[in-house]
PDB file of C-alpha atoms in Angstrom:
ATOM      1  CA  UNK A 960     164.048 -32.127 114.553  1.00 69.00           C
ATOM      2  CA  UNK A 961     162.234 -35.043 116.203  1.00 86.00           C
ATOM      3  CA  UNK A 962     164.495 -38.565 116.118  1.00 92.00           C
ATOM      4  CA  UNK A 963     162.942 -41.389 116.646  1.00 95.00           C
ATOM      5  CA  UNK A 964     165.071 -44.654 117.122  1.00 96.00           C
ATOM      6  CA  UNK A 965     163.895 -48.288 116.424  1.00 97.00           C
ATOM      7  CA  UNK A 966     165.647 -51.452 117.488  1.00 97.00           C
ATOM      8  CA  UNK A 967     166.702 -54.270 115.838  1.00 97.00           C
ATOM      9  CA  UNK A 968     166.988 -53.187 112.084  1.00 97.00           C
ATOM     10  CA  UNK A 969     166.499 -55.777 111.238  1.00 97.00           C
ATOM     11  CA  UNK A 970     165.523 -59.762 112.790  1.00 97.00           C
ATOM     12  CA  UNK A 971     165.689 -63.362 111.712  1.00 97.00           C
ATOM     13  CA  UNK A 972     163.925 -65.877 114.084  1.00 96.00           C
ATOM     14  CA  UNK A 973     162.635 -69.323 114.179  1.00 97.00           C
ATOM     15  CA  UNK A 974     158.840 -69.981 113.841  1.00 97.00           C
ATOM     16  CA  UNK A 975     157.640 -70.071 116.849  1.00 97.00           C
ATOM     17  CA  UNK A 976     159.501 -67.782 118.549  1.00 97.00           C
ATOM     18  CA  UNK A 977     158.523 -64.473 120.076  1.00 97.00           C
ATOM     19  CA  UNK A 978     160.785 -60.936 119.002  1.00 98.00           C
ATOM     20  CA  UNK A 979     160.811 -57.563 120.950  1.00 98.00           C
ATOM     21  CA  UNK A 980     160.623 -54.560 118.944  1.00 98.00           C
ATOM     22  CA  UNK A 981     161.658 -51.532 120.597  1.00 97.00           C
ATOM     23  CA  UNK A 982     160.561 -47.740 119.626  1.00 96.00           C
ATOM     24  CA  UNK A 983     162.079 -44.785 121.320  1.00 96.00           C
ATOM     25  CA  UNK A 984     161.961 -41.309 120.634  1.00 93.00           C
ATOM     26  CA  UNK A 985     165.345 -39.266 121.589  1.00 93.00           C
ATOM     27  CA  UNK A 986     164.582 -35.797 122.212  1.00 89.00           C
ATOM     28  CA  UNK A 987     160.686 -35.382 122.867  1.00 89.00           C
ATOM     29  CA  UNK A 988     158.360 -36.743 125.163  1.00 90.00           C
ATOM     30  CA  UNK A 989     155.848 -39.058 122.677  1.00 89.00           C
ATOM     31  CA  UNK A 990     152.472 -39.014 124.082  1.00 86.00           C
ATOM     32  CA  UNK A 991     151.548 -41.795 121.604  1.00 91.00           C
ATOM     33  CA  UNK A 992     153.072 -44.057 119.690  1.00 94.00           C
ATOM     34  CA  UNK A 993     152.021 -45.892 116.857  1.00 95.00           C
ATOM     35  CA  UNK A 994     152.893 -49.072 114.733  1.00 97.00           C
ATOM     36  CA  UNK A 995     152.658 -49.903 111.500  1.00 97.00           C
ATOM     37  CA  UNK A 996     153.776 -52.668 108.881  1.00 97.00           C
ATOM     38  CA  UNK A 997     154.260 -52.135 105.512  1.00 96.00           C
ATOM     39  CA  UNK A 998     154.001 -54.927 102.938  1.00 93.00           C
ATOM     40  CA  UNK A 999     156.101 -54.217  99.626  1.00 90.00           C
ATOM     41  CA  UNK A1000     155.577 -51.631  97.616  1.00 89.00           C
ATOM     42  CA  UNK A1001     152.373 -50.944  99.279  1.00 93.00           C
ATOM     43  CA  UNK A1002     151.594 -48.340 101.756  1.00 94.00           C
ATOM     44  CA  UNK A1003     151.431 -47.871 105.748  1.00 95.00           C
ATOM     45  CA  UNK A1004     148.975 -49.957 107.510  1.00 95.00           C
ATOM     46  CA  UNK A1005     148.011 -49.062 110.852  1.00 95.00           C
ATOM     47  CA  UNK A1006     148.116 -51.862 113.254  1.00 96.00           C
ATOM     48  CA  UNK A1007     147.762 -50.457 116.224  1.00 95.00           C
ATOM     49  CA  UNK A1008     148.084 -46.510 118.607  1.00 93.00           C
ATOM     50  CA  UNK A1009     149.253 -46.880 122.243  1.00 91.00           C
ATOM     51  CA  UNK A1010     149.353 -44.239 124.845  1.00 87.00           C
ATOM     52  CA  UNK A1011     151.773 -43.744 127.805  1.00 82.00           C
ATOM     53  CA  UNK A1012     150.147 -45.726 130.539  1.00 81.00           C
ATOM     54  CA  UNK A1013     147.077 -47.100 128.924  1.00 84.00           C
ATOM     55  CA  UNK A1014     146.415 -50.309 127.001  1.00 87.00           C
ATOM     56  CA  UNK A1015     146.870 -49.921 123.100  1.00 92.00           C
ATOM     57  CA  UNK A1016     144.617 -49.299 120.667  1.00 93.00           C
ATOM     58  CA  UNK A1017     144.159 -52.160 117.616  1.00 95.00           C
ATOM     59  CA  UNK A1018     142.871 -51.642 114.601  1.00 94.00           C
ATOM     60  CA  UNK A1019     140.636 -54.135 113.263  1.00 94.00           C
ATOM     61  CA  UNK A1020     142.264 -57.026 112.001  1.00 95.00           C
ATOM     62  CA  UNK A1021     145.143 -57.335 114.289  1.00 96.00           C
ATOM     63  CA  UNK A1022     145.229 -59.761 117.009  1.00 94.00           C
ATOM     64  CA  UNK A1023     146.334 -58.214 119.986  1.00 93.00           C
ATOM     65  CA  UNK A1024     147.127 -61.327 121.920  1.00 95.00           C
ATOM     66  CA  UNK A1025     149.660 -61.782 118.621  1.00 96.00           C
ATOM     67  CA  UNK A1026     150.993 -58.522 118.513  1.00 97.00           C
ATOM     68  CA  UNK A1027     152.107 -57.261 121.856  1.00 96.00           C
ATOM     69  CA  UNK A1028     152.266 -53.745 122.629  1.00 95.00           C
ATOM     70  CA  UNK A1029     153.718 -51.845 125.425  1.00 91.00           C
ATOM     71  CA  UNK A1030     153.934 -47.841 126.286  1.00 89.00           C
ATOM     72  CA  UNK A1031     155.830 -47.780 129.448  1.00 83.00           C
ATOM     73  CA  UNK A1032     156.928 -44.592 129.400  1.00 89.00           C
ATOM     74  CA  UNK A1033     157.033 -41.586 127.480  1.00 89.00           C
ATOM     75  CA  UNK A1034     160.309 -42.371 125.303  1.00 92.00           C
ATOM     76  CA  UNK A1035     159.754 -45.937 124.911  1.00 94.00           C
ATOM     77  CA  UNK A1036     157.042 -48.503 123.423  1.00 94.00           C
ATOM     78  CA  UNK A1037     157.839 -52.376 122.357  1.00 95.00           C
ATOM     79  CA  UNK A1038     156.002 -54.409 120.050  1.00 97.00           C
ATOM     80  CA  UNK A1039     156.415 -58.250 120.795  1.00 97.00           C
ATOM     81  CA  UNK A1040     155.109 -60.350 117.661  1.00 98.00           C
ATOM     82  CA  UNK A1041     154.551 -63.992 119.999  1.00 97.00           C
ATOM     83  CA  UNK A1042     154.920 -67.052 118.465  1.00 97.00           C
ATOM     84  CA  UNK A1043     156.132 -65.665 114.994  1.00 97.00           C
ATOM     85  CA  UNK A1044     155.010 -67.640 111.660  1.00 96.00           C
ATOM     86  CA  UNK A1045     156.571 -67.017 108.192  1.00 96.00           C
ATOM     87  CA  UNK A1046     153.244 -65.208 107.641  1.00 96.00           C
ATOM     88  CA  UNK A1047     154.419 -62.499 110.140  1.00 97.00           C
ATOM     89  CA  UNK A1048     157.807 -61.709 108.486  1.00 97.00           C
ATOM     90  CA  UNK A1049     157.231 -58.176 107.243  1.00 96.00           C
ATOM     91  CA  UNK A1050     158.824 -54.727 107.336  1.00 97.00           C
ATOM     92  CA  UNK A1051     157.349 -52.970 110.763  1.00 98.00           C
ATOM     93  CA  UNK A1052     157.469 -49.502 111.340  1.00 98.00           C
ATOM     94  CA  UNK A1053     156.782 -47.337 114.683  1.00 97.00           C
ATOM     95  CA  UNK A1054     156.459 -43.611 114.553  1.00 96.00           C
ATOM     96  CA  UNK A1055     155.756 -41.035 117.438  1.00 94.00           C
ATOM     97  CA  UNK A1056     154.184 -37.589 118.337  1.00 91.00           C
ATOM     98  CA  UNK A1057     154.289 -35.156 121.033  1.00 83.00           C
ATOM     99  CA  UNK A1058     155.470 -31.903 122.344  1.00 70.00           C
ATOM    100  CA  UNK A1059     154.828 -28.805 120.515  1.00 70.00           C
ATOM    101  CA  UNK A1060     153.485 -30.375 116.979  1.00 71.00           C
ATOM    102  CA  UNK A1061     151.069 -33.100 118.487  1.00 77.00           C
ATOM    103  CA  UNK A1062     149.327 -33.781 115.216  1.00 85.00           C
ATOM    104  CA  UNK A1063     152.505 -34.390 113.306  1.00 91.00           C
ATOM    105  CA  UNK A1064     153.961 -38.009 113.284  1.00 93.00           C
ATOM    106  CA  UNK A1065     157.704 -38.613 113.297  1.00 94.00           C
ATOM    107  CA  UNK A1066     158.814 -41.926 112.109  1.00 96.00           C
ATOM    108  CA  UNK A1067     161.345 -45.059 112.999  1.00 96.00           C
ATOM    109  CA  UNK A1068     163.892 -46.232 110.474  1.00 97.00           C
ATOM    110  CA  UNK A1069     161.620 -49.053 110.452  1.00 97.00           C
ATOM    111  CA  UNK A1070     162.573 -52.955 111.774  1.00 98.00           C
ATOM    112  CA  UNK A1071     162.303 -56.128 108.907  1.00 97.00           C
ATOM    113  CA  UNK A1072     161.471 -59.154 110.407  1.00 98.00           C
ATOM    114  CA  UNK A1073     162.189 -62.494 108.790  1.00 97.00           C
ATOM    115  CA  UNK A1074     160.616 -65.708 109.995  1.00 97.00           C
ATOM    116  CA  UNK A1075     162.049 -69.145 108.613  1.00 96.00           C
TER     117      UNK A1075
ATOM    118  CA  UNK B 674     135.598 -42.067 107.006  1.00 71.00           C
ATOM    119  CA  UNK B 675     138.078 -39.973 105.432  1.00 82.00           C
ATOM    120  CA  UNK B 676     140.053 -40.852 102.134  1.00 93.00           C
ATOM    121  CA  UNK B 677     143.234 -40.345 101.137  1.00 97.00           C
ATOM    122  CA  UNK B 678     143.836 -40.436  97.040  1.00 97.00           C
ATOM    123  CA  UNK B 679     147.090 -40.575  94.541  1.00 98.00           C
ATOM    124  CA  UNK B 680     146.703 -41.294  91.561  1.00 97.00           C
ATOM    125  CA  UNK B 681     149.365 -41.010  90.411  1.00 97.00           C
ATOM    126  CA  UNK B 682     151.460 -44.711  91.368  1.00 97.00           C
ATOM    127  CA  UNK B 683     154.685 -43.316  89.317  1.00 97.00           C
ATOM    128  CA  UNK B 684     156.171 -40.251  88.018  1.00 98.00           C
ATOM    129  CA  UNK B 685     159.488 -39.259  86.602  1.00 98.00           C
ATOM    130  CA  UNK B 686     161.287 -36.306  86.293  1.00 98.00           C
ATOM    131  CA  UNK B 687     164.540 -34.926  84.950  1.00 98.00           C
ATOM    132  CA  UNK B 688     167.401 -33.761  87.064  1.00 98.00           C
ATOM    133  CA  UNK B 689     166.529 -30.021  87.321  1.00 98.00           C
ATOM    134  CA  UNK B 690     163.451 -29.955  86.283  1.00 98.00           C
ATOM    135  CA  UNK B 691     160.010 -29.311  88.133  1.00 98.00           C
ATOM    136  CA  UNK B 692     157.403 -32.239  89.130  1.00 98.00           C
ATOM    137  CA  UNK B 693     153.965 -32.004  90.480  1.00 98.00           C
ATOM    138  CA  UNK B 694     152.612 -35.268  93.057  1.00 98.00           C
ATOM    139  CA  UNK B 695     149.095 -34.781  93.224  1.00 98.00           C
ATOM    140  CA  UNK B 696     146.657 -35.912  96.277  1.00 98.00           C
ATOM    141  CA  UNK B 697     142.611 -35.051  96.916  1.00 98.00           C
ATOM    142  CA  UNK B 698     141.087 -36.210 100.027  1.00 97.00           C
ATOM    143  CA  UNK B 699     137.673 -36.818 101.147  1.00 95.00           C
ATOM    144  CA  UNK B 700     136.854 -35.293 104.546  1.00 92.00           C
ATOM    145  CA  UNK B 701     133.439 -33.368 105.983  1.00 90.00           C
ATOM    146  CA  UNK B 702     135.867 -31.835 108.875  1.00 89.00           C
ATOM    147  CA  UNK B 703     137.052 -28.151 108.833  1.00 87.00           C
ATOM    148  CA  UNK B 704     140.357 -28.363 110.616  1.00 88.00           C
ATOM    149  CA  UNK B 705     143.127 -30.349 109.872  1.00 93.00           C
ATOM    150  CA  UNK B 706     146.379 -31.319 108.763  1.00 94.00           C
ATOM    151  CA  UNK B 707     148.287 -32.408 105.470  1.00 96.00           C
ATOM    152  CA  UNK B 708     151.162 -34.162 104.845  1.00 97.00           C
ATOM    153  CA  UNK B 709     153.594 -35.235 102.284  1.00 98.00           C
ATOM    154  CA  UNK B 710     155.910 -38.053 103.736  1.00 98.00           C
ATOM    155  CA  UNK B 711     158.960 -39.174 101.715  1.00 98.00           C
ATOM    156  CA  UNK B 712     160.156 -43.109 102.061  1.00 97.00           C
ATOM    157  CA  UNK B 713     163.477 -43.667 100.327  1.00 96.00           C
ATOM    158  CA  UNK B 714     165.110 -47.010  99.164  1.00 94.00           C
ATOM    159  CA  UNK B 715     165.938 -47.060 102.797  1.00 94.00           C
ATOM    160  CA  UNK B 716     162.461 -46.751 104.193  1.00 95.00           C
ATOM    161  CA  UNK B 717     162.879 -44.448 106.332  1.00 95.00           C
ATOM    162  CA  UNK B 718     159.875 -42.239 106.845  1.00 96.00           C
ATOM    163  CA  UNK B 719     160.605 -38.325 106.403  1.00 96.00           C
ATOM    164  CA  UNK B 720     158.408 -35.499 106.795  1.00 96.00           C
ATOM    165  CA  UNK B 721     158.591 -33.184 103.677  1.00 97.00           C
ATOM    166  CA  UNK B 722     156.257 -30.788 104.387  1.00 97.00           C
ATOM    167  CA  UNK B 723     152.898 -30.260 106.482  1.00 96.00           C
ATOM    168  CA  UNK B 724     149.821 -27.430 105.734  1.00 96.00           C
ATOM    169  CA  UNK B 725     147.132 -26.692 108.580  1.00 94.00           C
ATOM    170  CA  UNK B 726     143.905 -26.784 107.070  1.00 93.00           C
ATOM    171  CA  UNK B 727     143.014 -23.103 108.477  1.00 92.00           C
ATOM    172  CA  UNK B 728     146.204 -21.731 106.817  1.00 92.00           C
ATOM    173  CA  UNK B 729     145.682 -19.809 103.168  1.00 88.00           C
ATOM    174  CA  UNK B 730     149.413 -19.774 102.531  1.00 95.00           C
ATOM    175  CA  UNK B 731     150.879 -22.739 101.203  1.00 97.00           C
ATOM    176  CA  UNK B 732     153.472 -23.963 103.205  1.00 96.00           C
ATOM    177  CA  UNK B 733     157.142 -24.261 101.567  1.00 97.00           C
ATOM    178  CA  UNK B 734     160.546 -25.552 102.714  1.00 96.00           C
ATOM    179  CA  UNK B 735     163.369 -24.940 100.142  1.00 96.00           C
ATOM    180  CA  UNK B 736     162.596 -26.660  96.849  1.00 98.00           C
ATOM    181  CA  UNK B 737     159.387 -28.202  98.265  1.00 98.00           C
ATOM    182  CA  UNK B 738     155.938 -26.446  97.984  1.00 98.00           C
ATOM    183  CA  UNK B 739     152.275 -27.657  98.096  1.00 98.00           C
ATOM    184  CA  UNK B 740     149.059 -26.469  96.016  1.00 98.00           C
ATOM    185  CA  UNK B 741     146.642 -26.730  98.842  1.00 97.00           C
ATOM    186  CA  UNK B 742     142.967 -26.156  97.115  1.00 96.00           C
ATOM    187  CA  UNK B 743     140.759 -26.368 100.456  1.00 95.00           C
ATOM    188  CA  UNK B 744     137.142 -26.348  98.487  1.00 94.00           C
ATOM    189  CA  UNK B 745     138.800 -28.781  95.733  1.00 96.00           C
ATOM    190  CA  UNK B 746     140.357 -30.869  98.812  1.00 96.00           C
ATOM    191  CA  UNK B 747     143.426 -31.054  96.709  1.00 97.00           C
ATOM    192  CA  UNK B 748     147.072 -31.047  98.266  1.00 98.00           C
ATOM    193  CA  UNK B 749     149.429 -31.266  95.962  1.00 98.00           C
ATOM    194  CA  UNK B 750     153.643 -31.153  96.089  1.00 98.00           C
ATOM    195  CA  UNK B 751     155.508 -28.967  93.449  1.00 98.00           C
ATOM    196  CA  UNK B 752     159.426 -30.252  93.800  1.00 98.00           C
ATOM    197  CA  UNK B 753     161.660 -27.810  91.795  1.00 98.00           C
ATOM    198  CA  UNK B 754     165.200 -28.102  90.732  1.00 98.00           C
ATOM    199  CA  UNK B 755     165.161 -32.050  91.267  1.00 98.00           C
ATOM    200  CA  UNK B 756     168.041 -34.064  92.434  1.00 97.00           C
ATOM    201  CA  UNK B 757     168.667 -37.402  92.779  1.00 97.00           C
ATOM    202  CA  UNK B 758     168.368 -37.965  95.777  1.00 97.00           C
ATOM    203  CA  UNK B 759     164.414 -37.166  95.225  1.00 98.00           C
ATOM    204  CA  UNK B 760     163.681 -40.259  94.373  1.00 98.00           C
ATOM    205  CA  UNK B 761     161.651 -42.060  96.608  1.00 98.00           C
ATOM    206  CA  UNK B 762     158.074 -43.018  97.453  1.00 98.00           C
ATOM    207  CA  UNK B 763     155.903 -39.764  98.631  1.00 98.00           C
ATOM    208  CA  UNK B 764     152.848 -40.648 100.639  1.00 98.00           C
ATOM    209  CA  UNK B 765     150.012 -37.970 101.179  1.00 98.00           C
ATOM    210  CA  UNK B 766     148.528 -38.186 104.567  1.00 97.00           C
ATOM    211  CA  UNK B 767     145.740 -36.415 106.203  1.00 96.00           C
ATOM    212  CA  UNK B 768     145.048 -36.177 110.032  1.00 93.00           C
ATOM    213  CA  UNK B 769     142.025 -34.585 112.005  1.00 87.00           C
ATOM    214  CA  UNK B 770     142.528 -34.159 115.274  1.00 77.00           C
ATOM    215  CA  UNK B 771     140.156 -36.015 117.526  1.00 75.00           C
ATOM    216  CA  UNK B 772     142.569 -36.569 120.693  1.00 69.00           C
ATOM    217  CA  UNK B 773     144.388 -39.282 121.631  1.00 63.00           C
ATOM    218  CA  UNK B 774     142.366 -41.481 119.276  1.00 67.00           C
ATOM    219  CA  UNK B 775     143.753 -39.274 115.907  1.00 82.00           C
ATOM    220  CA  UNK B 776     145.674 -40.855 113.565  1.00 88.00           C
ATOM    221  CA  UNK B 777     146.902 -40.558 110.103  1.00 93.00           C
ATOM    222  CA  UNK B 778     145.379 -41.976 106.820  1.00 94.00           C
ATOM    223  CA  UNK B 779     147.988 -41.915 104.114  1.00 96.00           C
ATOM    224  CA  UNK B 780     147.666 -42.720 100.096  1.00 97.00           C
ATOM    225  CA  UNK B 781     148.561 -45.169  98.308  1.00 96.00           C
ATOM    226  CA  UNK B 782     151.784 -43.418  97.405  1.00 97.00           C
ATOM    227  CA  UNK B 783     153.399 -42.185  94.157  1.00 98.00           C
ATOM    228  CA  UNK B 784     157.083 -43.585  93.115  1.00 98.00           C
ATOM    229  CA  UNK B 785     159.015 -40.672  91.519  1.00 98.00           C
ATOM    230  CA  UNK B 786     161.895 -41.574  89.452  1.00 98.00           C
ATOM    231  CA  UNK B 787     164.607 -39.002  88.705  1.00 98.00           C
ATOM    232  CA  UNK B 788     166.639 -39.481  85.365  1.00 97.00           C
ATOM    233  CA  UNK B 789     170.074 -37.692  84.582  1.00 93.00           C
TER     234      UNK B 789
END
């Protein structure tokens, strides 16, 4: 099946600080890419859908000068939350679709971000 | 805008025994795709089982089968012969394909509980 890796696991960082969230799928070409965070026990929210080569796609809401997003290539997208506040500690999730099935999504193990 | 309902926020089953997750969605499309996602303690995301709109059958995969009522725009999951390692969070989700802009609206999720 489709794997889809997401890196760090998990992140503890300093206010202010920026952190690099990396999405990759492993063994299929993702056309687009998506990101998510999920607050507890609630469900998906949809903060944003990027496409290889083109700028991403933010739902309202989310501040895109905030939350960074890059689709460099068609394994790989990075979410870069700048200048992190407590408020931003959260549990973020990517997920990915392409090749044969390109209406199903196949999700990251998810990244939880902590900011003190 | 399309709506994605379960109201059901927890359900509990025995070991062995059948449960039914119910989902109804609001769409005016004809074509599309339905989804039950599973999110364990872990929270990782994992695709149960997905029904194409234009499909009679419903779709099954081992213990896993769906109710899919398209003129009722119900969707729901029958899991038979439960284990414990069932229990999770299930999310419906519903996508119509639009392109690149196509995305995935998901439910407010049901927590199923297996007991011994």
């Amino acid at each position: 099946g489709a794997v889809v890796s997401q890196h760090p696991s998990r992140v503890i960082c300093k206010s202010g600080t920026s952190v690099k969230i990396e999405c990759r799928s492993l063994d299929f070409q993702a056309t687009t890419m998506f990101w998510y965070r999920q607050f507890p026990k609630q469900s998906l929210m949809l903060m944003a859908t990027s496409n290889e080569g083109s700028k991403a796609t933010y739902e309202q809401g989310v501040e895109k000068d905030k939350f960074l997003i890059n689709h460099a290539s068609l394994t790989l997208s990075t979410l870069t939350v700048t200048s992190a506040h407590p408020e931003d500690s959260s549990f973020y999730i990517c997920s990915a679709r392409g090749g044969r099935t390109q209406e199903t999504q196949y999700f990251g193990p998810g990244t939880r971000l902590l900011v003190l | 805008a399309q709506t994605v309902t379960q109201s059901q926020p927890e359900m509990s089953v025995q070991e062995a025994e059948t449960v039914t997750l119910s989902c109804t969605y609001d769409t005016s499309e004809s074509d599309y795709y339905l989804f039950w996602y599973k999110q364990p303690p872990s929270r990782q995301m994992i695709l149960v089982i997905r029904q194409e709109a234009y499909k009679q059958q419903n779709a099954t995969e081992n213990r896993f089968s769906v109710n899919f009522q398209k003129a009722a725009k119900s969707f729901s999951l029958k899991i038979s012969d439960s284990q414990l390692g069932d229990a999770a969070m299930y999310f419906c989700a519903y996508h119509h394909n639009t392109g690149t802009a196509s995305k995935l609206t998901f439910g407010t999720g049901t927590r199923l509980q297996v007991t011994l």
